[in-house]
Coordinates of C-alpha atoms in Angstrom, one line a residue:
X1 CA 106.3 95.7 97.1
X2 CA 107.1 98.3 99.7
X3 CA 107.0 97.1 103.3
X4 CA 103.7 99.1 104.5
X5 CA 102.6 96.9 107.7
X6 CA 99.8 99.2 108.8
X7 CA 96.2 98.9 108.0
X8 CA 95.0 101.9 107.5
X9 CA 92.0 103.2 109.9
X10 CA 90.0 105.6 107.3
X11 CA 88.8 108.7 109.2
X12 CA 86.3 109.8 106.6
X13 CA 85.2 108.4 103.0
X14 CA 84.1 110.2 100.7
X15 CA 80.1 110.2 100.3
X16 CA 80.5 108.0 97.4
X17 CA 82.1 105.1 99.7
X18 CA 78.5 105.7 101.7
X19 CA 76.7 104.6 98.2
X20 CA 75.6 101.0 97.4
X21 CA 78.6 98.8 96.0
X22 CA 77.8 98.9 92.2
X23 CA 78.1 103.0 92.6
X24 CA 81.6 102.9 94.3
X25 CA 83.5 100.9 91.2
X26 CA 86.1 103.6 89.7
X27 CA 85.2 106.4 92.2
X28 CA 88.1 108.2 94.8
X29 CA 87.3 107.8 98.3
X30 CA 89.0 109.6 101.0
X31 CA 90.8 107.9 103.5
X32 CA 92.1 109.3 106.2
X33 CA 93.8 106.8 108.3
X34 CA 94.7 107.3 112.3
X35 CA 98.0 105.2 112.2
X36 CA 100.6 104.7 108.7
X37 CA 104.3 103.6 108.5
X38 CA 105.1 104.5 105.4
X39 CA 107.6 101.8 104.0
X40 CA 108.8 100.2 107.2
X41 CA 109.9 96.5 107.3
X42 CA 106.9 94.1 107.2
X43 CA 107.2 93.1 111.2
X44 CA 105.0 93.0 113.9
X45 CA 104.5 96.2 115.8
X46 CA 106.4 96.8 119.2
X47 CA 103.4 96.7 120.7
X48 CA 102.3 93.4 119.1
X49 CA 102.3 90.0 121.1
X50 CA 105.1 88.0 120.8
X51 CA 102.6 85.7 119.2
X52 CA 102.9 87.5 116.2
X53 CA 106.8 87.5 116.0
X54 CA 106.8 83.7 116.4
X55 CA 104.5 83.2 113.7
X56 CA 106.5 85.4 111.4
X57 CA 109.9 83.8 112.8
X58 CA 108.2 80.3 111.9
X59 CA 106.8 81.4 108.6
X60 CA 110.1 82.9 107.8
X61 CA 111.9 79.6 108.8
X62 CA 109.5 77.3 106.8
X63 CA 110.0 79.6 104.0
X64 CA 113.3 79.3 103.9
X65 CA 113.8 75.9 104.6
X66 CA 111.6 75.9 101.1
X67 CA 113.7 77.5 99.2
X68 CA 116.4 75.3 100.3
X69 CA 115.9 73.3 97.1
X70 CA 117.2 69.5 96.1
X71 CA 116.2 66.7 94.0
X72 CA 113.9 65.5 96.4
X73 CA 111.7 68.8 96.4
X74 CA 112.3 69.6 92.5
X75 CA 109.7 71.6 91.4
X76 CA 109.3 70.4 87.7
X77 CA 105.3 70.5 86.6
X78 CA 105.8 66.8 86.5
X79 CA 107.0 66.8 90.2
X80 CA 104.2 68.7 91.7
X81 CA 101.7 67.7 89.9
X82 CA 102.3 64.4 91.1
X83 CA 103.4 64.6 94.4
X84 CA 102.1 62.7 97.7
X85 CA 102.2 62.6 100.6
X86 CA 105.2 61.0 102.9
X87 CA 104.9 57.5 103.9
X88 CA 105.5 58.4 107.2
X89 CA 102.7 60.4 109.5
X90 CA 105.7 62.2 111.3
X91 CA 107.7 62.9 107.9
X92 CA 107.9 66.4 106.4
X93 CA 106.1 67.0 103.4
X94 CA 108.4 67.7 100.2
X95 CA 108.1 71.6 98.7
X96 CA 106.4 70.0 95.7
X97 CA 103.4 68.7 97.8
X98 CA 103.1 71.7 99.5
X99 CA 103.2 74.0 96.3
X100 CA 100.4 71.5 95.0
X101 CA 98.4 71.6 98.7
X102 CA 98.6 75.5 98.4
X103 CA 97.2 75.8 94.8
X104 CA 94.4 73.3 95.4
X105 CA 93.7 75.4 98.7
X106 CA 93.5 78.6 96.6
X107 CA 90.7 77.0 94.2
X108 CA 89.0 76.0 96.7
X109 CA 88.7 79.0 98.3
X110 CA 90.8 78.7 101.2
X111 CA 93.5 81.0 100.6
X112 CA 97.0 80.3 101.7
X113 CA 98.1 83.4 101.0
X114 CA 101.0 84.0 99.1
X115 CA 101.8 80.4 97.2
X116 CA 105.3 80.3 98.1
X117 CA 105.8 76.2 99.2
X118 CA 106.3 76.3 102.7
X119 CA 104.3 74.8 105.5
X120 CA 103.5 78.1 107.4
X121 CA 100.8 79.1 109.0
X122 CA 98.5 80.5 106.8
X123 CA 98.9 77.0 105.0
X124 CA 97.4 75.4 108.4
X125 CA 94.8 77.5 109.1
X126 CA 94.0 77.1 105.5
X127 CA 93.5 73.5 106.2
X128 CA 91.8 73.8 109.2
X129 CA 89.4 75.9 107.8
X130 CA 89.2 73.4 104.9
X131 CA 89.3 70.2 107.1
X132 CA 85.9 72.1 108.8
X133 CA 83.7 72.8 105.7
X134 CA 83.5 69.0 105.0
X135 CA 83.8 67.9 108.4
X136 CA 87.1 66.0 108.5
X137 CA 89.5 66.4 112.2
X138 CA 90.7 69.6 112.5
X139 CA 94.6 69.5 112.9
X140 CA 95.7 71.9 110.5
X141 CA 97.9 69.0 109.3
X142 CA 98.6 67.5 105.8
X143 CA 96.8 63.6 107.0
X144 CA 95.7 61.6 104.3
X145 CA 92.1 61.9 104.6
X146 CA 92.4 65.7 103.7
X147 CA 95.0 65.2 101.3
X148 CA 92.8 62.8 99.5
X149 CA 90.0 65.0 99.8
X150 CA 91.8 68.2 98.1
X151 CA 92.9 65.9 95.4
X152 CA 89.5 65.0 94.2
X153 CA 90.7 67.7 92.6
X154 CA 92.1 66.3 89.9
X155 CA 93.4 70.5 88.1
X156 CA 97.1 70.2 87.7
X157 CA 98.1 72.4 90.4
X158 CA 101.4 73.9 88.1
X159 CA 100.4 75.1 84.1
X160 CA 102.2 76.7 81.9
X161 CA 101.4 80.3 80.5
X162 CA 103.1 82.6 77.5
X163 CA 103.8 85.9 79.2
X164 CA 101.7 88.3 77.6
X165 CA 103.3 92.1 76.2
X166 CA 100.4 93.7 78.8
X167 CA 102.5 91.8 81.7
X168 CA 106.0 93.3 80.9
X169 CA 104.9 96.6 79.3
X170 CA 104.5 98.7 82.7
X171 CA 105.5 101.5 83.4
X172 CA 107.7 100.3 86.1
X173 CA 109.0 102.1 89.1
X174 CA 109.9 102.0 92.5
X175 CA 108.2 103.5 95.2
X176 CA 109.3 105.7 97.5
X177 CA 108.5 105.4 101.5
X178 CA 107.8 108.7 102.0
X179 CA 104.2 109.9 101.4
X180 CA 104.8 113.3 99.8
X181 CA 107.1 111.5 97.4
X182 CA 104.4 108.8 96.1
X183 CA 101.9 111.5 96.0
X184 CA 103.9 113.2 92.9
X185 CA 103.3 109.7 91.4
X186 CA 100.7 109.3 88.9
X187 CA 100.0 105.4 90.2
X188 CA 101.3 103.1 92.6
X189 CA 101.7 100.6 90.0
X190 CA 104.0 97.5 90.3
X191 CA 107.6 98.4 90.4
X192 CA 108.5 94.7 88.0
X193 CA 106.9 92.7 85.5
X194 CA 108.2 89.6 88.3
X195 CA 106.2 91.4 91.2
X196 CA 102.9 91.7 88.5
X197 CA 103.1 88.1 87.4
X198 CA 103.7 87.3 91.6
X199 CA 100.1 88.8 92.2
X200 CA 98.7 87.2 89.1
X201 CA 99.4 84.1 90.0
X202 CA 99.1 84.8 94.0
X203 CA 102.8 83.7 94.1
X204 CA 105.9 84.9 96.0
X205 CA 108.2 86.4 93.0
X206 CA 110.8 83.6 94.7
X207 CA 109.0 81.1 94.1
X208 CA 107.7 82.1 90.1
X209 CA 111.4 82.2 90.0
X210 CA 112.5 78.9 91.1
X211 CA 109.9 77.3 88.9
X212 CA 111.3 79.2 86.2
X213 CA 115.5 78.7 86.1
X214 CA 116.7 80.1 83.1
X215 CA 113.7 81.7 82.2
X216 CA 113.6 85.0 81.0
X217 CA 110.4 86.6 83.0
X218 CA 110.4 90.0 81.7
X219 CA 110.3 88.7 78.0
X220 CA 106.9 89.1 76.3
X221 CA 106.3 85.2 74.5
X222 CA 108.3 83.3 77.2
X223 CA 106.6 80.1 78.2
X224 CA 106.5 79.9 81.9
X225 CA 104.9 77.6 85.0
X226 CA 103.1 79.0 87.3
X227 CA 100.5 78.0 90.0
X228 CA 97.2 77.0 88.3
X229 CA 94.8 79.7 90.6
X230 CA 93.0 81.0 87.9
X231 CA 89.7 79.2 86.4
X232 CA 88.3 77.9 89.9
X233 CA 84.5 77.8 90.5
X234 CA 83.2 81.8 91.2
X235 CA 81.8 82.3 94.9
X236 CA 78.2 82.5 95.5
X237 CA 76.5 85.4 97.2
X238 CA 78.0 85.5 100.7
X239 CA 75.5 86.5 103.7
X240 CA 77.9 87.1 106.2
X241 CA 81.7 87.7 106.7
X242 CA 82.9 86.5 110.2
X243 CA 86.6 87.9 111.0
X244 CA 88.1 86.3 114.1
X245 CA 90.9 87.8 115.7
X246 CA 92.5 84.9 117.1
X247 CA 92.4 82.6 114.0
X248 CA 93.5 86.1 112.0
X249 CA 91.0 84.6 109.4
X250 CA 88.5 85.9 106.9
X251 CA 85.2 83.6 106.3
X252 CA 83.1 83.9 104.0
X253 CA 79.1 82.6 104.5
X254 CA 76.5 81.8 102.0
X255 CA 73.0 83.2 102.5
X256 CA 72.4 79.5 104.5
X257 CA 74.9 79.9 106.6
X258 CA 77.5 77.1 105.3
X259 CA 81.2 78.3 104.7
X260 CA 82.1 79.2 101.4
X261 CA 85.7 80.5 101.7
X262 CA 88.2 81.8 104.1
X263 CA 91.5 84.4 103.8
X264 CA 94.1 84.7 105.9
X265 CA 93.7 88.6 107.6
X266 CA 95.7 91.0 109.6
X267 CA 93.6 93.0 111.7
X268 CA 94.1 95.1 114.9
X269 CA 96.6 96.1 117.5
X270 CA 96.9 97.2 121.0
X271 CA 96.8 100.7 119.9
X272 CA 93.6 100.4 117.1
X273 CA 92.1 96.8 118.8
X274 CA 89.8 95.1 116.2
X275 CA 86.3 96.7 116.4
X276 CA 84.3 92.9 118.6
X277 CA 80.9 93.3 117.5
X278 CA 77.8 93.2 114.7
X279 CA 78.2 95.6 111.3
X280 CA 77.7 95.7 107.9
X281 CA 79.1 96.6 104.9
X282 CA 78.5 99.9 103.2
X283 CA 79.4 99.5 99.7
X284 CA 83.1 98.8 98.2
X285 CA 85.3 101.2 96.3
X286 CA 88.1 99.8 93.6
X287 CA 91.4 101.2 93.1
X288 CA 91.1 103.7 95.6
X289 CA 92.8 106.8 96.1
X290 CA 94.6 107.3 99.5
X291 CA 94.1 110.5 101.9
X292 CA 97.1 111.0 104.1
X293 CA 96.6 112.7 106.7
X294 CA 99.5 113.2 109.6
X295 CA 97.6 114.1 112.3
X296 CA 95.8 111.1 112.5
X297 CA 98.8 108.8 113.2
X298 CA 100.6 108.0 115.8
X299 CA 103.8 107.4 114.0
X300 CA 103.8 109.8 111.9
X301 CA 107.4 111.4 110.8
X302 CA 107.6 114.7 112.2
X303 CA 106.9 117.2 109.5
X304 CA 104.7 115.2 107.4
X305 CA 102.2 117.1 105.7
X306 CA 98.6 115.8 104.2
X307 CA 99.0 113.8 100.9
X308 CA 97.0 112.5 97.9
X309 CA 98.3 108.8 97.5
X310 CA 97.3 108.0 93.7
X311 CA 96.0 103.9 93.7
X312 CA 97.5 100.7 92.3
X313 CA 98.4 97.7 93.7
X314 CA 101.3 99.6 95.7
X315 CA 98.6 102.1 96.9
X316 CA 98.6 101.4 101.1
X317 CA 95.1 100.1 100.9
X318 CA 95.7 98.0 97.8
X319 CA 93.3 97.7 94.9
X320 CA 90.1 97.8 97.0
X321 CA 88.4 99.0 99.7
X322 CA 85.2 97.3 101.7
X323 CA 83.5 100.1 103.8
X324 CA 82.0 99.2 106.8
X325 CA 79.4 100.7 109.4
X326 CA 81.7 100.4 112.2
X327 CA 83.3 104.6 111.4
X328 CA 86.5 104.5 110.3
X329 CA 86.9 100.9 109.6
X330 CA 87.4 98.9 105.8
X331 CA 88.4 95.4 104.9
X332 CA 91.1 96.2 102.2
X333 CA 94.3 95.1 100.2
X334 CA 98.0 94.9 100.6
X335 CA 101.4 96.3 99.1
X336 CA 103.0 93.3 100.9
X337 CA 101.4 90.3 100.5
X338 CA 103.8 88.3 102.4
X339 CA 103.0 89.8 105.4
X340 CA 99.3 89.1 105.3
X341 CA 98.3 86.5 108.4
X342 CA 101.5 87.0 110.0
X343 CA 101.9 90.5 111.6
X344 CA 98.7 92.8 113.0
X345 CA 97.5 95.6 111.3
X346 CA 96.7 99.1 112.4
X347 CA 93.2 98.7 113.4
X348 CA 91.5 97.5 109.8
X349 CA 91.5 94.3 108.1
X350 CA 94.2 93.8 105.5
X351 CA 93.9 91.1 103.0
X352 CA 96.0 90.2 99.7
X353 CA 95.1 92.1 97.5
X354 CA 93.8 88.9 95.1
X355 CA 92.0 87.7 98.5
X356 CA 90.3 91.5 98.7
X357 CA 89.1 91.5 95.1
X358 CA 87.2 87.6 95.2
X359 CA 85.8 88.8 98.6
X360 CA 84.4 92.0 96.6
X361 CA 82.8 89.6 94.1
X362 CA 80.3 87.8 96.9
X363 CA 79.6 90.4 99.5
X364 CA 77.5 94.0 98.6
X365 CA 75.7 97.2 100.5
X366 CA 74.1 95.3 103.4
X367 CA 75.9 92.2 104.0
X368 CA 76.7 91.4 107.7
X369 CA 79.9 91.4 109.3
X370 CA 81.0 90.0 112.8
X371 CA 83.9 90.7 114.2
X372 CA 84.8 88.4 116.9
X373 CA 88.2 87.5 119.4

């Protein structure tokens, strides 16, 4: 997908994004962020705290050492679905343990983000967050107490799937950067069958790939693996969504209080600081249409005029929108999952957008959400 790194701040909704959830689904809101950058790198911004670039560096590090490849970290259904952990505390973990880790974190409801087999962060504050919930140390590491307790588990974490005509049919394109030119667009839809079967399967198109050598992926009837994410156990009603700044997390809370799920987040800068405090959520809008508006961004190119951004998954908000009471503020999707948990957004909370749609499942009109450092 296009590098869009901002989260937009939406200046106005349209009155139907004011209406109870259940009244939102299909409808056009208008957005109207303060900040854009339309197709830039995913990065953090200059503003950000090195602590953002570090994470990314390290991310970007572990992902690449992942991709590496050998016989020890084959990636064969067989391989993952069978893999352990070292016998050695201070040994790394192979790719195929942390491809099955990642998968069993996703049906458990502690997203790691984009499945891609490396040990980055999102993957550790999945486990801390999953280490927490059933009260096990929390290191963020891969120890055998936590290991054993994701495997219980027993859902191969690789299947295989036929790839279906709706996943290869399209239409296919590429988007542009600039907003004038995907406004004459009729949707931001996904520009490759590779990138739709990525989100499908909340996998990096890399990975799909190396679990697939020789495989055609645009082929309607091939036989591919990919990660086992779909069938898990459907949330419960949340009561409240925490968001915490410093963890760059989502949770999720049932009505009791007790966890029931937690997303890596980007959310806030120096220039459009996370909102601290008490809200709620207003209702939620699917597919939305994005309203650009110029004057409300900083970084705007000089010249830019307003536009009508049509949705998709390549919209700039993703496939959904969650308003909240806080003006101007949504929890929404992504055109880059990748970057989710790893650089700061523009003010809002950006999500995958596979995270963003199970989140729209448990929460509704009224459900409280804290915003916290």
């Amino acid at each position: 997908m296009k590098h869009l790194t901002f989260c937009m701040i939406a200046a106005g909704l349209a009155s139907a994004a004011l209406a109870p959830a259940a009244a939102l689904a299909g409808k056009t809101i208008t957005l109207q962020p303060a900040q854009a950058a339309a197709g830039t790198p995913a990065a953090a911004p200059a503003s950000a705290p090195a602590a953002a670039n570090s994470a990314a560096a390290a991310d970007a590090k572990a992902s690449a050492g992942a991709s590496a490849g050998s016989a020890a970290n084959a990636l064969t259904p067989e391989a993952v679905n069978a893999a352990t952990l070292p016998a050695t505390a201070d040994a790394k973990a192979s790719t195929a343990a942390v491809v099955r880790v990642q998968v069993l974190l996703d049906r458990a409801h502690f997203s790691p983000g984009e499945i891609d087999g490396a040990m980055g962060s999102n993957v550790k504050r999945a486990i801390t967050g999953f280490q927490r919930k059933h009260g096990l140390k929390e290191t963020g590491m891969l120890d055998a107490e936590t290991f054993a307790k994701l495997t219980a588990d027993k859902t191969p974490a690789l299947t295989t799937y036929t790839i279906a005509q709706a996943d290869v049919a399209g239409p296919f394109t590429s988007i542009p950067e600039d907003m004038a030119e995907k406004a004459k667009l009729e949707a931001l839809g996904y520009t490759s069958a590779l990138e739709a079967l990525g989100e499908k399967f909340h996998a990096s198109p890399k990975l799909l790939q190396r679990l697939n050598p020789g495989k055609d992926l645009t082929r309607a009837g091939e036989q591919i693996v990919v990660p086992n994410v779909e069938g898990s156990e459907p949330l419960p009603k949340a009561g409240k969504i925490v968001i915490d700044k410093t963890d760059r997390t989502l949770t999720l809370l049932d009505t009791a209080g007790k966890v029931i799920a937690q997303y890596p987040s980007s959310s806030g800068t120096e220039n459009d600081p996370l909102p601290i405090g008490t809200w709620k959520v207003n209702g939620i809008s699917k597919n939305p249409v994005f309203h650009y508006n110029p004057k409300l961004f900083w970084d705007a190119e000089p010249g830019d005029k307003k536009a009508k951004i049509p949705p998709g998954p390549n919209n700039p908000v993703g496939v959904a929108w969650i308003d909240l009471s806080k003006p101007h503020y949504g929890i929404h999707g992504t055109p880059v999952p990748a970057s989710i948990g790893k650089t700061q957004s523009h003010g809002c909370i950006r999500l995958t957008n596979w995270d963003v749609t199970a989140v729209t499942t448990s929460v509704s009109a009224g459900t409280e959400v804290v915003m916290q450092e």
